[in-house]
Short mmCIF file of C-alpha atoms in Angstrom, two decimals:
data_model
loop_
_atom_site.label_atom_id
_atom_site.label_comp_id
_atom_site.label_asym_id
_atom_site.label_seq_id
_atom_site.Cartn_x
_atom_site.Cartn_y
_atom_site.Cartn_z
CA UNK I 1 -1.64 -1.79 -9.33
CA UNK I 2 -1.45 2.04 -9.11
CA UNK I 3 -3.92 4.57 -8.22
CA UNK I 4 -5.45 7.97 -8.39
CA UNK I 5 -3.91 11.23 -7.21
CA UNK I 6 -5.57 11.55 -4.18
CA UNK I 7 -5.26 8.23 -2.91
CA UNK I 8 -3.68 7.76 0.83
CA UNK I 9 -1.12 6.00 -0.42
CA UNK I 10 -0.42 8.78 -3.85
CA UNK I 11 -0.67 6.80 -6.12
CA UNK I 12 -1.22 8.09 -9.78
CA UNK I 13 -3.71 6.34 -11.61
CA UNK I 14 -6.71 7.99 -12.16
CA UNK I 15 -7.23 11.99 -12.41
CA UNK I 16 -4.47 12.62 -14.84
CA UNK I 17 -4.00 13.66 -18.97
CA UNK I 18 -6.69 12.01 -21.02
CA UNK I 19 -6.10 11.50 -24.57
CA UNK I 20 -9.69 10.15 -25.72
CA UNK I 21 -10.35 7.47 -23.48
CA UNK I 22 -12.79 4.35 -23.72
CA UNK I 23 -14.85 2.88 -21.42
CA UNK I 24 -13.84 -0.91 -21.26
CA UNK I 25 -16.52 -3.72 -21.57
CA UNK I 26 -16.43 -6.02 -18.94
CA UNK I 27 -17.50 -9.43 -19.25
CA UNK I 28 -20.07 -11.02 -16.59
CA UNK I 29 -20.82 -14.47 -15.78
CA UNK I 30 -22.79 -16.62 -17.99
CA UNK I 31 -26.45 -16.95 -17.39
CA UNK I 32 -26.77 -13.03 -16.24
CA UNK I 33 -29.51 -11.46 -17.09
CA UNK I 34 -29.76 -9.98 -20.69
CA UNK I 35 -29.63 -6.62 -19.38
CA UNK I 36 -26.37 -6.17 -17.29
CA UNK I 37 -26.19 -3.54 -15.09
CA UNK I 38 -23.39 -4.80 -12.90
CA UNK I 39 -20.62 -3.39 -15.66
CA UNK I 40 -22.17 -0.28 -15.06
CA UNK I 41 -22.53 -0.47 -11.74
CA UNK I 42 -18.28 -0.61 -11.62
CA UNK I 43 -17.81 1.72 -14.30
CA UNK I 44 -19.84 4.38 -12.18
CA UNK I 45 -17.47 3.35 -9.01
CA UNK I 46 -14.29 4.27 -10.89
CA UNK I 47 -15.88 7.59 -11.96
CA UNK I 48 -17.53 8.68 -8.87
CA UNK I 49 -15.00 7.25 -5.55
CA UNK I 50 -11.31 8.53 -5.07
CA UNK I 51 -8.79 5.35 -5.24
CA UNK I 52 -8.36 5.00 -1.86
CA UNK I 53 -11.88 4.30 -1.38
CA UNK I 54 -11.30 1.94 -4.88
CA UNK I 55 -8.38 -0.05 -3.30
CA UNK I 56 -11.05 -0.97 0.03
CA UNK I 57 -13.46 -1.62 -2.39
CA UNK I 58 -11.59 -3.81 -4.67
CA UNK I 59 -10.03 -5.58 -1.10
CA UNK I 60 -12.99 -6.16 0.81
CA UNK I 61 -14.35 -7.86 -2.69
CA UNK I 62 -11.68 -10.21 -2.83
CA UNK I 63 -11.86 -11.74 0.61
CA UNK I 64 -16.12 -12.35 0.17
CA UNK I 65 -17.27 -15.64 -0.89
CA UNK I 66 -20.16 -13.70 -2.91
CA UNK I 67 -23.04 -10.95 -1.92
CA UNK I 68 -24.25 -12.62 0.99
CA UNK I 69 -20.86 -13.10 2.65
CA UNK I 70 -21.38 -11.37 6.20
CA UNK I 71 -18.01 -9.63 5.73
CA UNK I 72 -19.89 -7.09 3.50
CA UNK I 73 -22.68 -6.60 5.83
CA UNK I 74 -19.81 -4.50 8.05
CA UNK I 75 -18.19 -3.08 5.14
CA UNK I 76 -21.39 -1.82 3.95
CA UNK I 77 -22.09 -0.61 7.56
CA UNK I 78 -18.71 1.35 7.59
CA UNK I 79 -19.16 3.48 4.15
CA UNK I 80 -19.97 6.96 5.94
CA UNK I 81 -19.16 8.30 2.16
CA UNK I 82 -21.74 10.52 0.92
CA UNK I 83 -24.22 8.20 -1.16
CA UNK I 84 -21.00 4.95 -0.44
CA UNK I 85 -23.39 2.77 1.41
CA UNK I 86 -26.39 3.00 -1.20
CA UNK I 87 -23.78 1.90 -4.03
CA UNK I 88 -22.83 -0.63 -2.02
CA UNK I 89 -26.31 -2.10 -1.52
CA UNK I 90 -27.07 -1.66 -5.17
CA UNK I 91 -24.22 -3.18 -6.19
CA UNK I 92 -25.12 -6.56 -3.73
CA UNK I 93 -28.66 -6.06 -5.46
CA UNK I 94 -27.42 -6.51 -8.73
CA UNK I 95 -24.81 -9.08 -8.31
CA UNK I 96 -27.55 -11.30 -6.30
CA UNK I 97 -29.70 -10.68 -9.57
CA UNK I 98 -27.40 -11.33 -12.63
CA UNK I 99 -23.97 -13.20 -11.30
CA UNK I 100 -25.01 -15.02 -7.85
CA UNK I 101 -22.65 -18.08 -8.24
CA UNK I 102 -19.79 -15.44 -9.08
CA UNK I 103 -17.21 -15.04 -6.17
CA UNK I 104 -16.28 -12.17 -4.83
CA UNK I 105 -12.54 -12.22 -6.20
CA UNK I 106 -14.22 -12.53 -9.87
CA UNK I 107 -16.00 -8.95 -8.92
CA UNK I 108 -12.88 -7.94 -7.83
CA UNK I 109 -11.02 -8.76 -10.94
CA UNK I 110 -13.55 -7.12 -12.71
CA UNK I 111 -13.37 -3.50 -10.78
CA UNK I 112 -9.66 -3.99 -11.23
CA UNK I 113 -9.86 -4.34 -14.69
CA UNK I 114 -12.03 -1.22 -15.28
CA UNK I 115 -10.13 1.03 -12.69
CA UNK I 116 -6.87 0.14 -15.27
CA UNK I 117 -8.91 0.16 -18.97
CA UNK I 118 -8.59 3.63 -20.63
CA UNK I 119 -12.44 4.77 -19.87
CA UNK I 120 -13.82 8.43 -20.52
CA UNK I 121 -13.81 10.78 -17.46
CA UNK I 122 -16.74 13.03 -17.84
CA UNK I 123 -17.63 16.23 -15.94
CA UNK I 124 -18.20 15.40 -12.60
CA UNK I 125 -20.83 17.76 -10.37
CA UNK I 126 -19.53 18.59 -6.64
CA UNK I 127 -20.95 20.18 -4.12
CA UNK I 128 -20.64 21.69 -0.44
CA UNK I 129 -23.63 21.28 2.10
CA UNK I 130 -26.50 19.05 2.22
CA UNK I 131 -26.35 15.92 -0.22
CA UNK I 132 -29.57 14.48 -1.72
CA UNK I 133 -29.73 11.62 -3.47
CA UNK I 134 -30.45 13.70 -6.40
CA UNK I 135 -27.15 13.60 -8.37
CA UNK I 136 -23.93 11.51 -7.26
CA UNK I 137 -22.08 14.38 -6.56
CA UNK I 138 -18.43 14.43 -4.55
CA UNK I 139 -17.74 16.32 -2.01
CA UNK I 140 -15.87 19.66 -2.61
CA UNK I 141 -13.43 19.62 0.20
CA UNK I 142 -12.41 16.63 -0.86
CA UNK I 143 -12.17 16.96 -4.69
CA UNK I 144 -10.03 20.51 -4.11
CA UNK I 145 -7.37 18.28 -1.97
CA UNK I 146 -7.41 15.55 -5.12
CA UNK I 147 -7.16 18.14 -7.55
CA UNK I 148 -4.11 20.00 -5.83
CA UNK I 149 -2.44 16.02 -5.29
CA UNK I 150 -2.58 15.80 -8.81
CA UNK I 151 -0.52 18.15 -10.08
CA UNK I 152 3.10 17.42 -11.06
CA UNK I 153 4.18 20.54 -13.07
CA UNK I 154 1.80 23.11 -11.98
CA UNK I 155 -0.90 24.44 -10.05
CA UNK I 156 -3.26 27.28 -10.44
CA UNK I 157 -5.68 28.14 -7.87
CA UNK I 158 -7.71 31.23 -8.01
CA UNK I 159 -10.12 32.41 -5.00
CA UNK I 160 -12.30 35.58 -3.93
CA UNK I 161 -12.33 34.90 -0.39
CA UNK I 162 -9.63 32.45 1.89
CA UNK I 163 -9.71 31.92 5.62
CA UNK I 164 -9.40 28.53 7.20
CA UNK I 165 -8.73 25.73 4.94
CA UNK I 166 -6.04 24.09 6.80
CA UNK I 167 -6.24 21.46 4.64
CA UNK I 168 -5.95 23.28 1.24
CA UNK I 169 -2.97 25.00 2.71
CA UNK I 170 -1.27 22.24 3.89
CA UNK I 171 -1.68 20.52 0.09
CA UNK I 172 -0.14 23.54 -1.60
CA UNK I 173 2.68 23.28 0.76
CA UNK I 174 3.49 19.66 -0.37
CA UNK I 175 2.61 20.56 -3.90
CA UNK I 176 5.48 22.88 -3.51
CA UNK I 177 7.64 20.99 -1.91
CA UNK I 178 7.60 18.53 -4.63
CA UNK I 179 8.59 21.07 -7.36
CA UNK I 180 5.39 22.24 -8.80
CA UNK I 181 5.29 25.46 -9.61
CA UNK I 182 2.01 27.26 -8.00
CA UNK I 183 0.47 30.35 -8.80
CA UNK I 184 -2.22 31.85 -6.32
CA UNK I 185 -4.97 34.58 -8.27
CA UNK I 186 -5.71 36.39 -5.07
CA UNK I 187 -8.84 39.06 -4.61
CA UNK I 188 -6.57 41.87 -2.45
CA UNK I 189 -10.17 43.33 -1.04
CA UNK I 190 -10.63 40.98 1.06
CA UNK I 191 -7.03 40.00 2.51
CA UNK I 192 -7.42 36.27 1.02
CA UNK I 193 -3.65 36.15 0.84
CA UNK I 194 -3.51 36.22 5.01
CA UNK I 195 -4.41 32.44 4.46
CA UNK I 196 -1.37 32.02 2.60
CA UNK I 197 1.07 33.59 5.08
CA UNK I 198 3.09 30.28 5.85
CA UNK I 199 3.28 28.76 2.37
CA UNK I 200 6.96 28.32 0.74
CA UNK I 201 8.65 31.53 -0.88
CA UNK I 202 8.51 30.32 -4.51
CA UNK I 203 4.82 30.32 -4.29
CA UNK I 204 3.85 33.29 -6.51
CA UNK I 205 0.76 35.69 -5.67
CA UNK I 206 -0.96 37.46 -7.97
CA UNK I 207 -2.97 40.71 -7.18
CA UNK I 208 -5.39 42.70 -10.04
CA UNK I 209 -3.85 45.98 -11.08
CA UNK I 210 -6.22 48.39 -10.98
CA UNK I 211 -9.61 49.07 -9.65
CA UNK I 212 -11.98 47.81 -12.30
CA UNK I 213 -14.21 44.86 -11.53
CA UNK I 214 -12.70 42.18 -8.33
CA UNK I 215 -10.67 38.72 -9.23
CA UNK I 216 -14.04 36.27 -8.23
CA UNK I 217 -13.13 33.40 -10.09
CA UNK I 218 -12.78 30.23 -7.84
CA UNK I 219 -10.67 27.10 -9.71
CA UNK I 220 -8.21 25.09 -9.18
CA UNK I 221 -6.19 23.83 -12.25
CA UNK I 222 -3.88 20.98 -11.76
CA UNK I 223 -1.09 21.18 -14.63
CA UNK I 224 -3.50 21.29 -18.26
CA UNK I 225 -5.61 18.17 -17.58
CA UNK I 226 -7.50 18.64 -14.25
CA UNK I 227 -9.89 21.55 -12.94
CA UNK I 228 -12.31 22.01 -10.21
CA UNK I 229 -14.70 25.19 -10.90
CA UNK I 230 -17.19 26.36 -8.65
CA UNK I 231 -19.11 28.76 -6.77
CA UNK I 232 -17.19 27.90 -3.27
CA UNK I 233 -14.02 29.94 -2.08
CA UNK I 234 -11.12 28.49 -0.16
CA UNK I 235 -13.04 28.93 3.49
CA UNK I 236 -14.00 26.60 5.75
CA UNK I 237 -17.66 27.19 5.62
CA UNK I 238 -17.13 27.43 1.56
CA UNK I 239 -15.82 23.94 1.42
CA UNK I 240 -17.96 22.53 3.77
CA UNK I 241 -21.13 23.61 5.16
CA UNK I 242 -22.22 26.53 2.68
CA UNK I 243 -24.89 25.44 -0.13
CA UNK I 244 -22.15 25.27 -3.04
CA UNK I 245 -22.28 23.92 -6.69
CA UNK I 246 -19.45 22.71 -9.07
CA UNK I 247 -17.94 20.62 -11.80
CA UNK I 248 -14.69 18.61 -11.86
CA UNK I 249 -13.43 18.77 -15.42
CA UNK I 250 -11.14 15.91 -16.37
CA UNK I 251 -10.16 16.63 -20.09
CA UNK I 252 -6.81 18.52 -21.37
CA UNK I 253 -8.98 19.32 -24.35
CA UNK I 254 -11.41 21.83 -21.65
CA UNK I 255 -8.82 22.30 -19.17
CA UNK I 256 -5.81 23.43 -21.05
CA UNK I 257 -7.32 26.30 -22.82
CA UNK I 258 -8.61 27.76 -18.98
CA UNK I 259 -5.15 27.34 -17.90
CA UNK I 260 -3.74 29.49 -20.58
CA UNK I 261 -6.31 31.96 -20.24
CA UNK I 262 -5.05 32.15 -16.35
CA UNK I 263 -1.84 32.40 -17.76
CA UNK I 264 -2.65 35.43 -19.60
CA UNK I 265 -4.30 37.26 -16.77
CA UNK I 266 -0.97 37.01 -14.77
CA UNK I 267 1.41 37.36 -17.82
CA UNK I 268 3.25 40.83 -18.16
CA UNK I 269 2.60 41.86 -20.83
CA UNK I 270 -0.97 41.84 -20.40
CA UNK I 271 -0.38 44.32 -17.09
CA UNK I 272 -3.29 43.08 -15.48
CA UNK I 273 -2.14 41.73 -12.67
CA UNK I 274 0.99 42.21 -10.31
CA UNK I 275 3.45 39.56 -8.76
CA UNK I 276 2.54 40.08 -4.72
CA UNK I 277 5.64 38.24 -4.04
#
């Protein structure tokens, strides 16, 4: 099986073009409940955990006997995740409830099957600082890194403020090195492009002409079918520890039309911005 950009292993299965995708139906054993929430219960997996998480998920499932198997009492024990170990338990809730006799290769069968089923991928909220349990939310340091894996054309990242970041840098770099073509929206004001200093030549920077107004848009567009908008710039504090709010978008339909607005911005012809390098 393959997997999501932003896997360990890079795989490529699931933040990529959409093209109006279904959720899959996923059978359960007989005598469940009427109301099943266990289909749910893996649908929401695929939509909220990156596919390396997925792939220990979908492992760990197929060497248990069922949900009392002491195997997951560890597993469940290791998910330091934001919000991992209460799916976990809820999931074990549920399968106790409606499918008790089903073993734990069946429920991995089943999360395989919905990880590969076309499925929609809906707006995702992601944050930076504390996490309730208010909202599944992912992480934003770790959704910017997915987003910049996925690309395989081109990459568009715009920021107000970057210091820090390692991370972010070091995932251009690659992106780069594998032939996509990134273009960096940089505020000048407030030096962001010193962050940038090491990345490869072809990397473009982009700088506002003029004085009017400052570039503080903060996204990250991953060819025309993935973006991450928020309030967070590319900082260490911004991606981590500051109280910040945004949305993963997941549809060419949304995406594609930001991207060519971005495009605009930095064309020529529309002389509002200049090539830094």
């Amino acid at each position: 099986m393959t997997g999501r950009p932003g896997s360990a292993d890079g795989k490529n299965r699931g933040i990529q073009p959409g093209d109006g995708r279904r959720r899959a139906r996923i059978p359960v054993a007989r005598g469940a409940a009427s109301e099943h929430r266990l289909p749910g219960l893996l649908a929401a997996l695929c939509d909220r955990l990156p596919e390396n998480r997925l792939d220990e998920w979908e492992q760990t499932l197929a060497r248990v006997s069922g949900p009392d198997d002491p195997l997951l009492v560890g597993f469940t024990a290791s998910q330091s995740a934001a919000g991992s170990a209460g799916r976990m338990k809820a999931l074990l809730q549920v399968w106790r409830a409606e499918a008790p006799d089903l073993p734990g290769a069946g429920l991995a069968l089943a999360l395989a099957a919905v990880r590969a089923a076309p499925r929609p991928l809906p707006a995702q909220p992601v944050i930076s600082g504390p996490v309730s349990a208010a909202t599944p939310a992912r992480l934003t340091s770790g959704v910017a890194l997915e987003v910049i894996r996925c690309a395989s054309a081109s990459l568009l990242i715009a920021t107000y403020a970057a210091h820090g970041a390692s991370d972010v840098v070091e995932e251009i770099s690659a992106a780069a090195s594998r032939g996509v073509q990134v273009d960096l929206l940089l505020e000048e004001t407030t030096h962001a492009v010193t962050a940038f200093s090491n990345l490869p030549p072809d990397v473009r920077i982009w700088h506002r002409t003029g004085s009017a107004g400052v570039l503080h848009a903060k996204a990250i567009a991953a060819d025309r079918h993935t973006a991450l908008l928020g309030s967070a710039n590319l900082t260490d504090r911004g991606l981590t520890d500051n109280v910040e709010l945004g949305v993963i978008l997941r549809d060419p339909a949304v995406v594609g039309p930001l991207v060519d607005h971005f495009r605009w911005l930095i064309a020529p012809q529309s002389g509002l911005m200049r090539r830094y390098r």
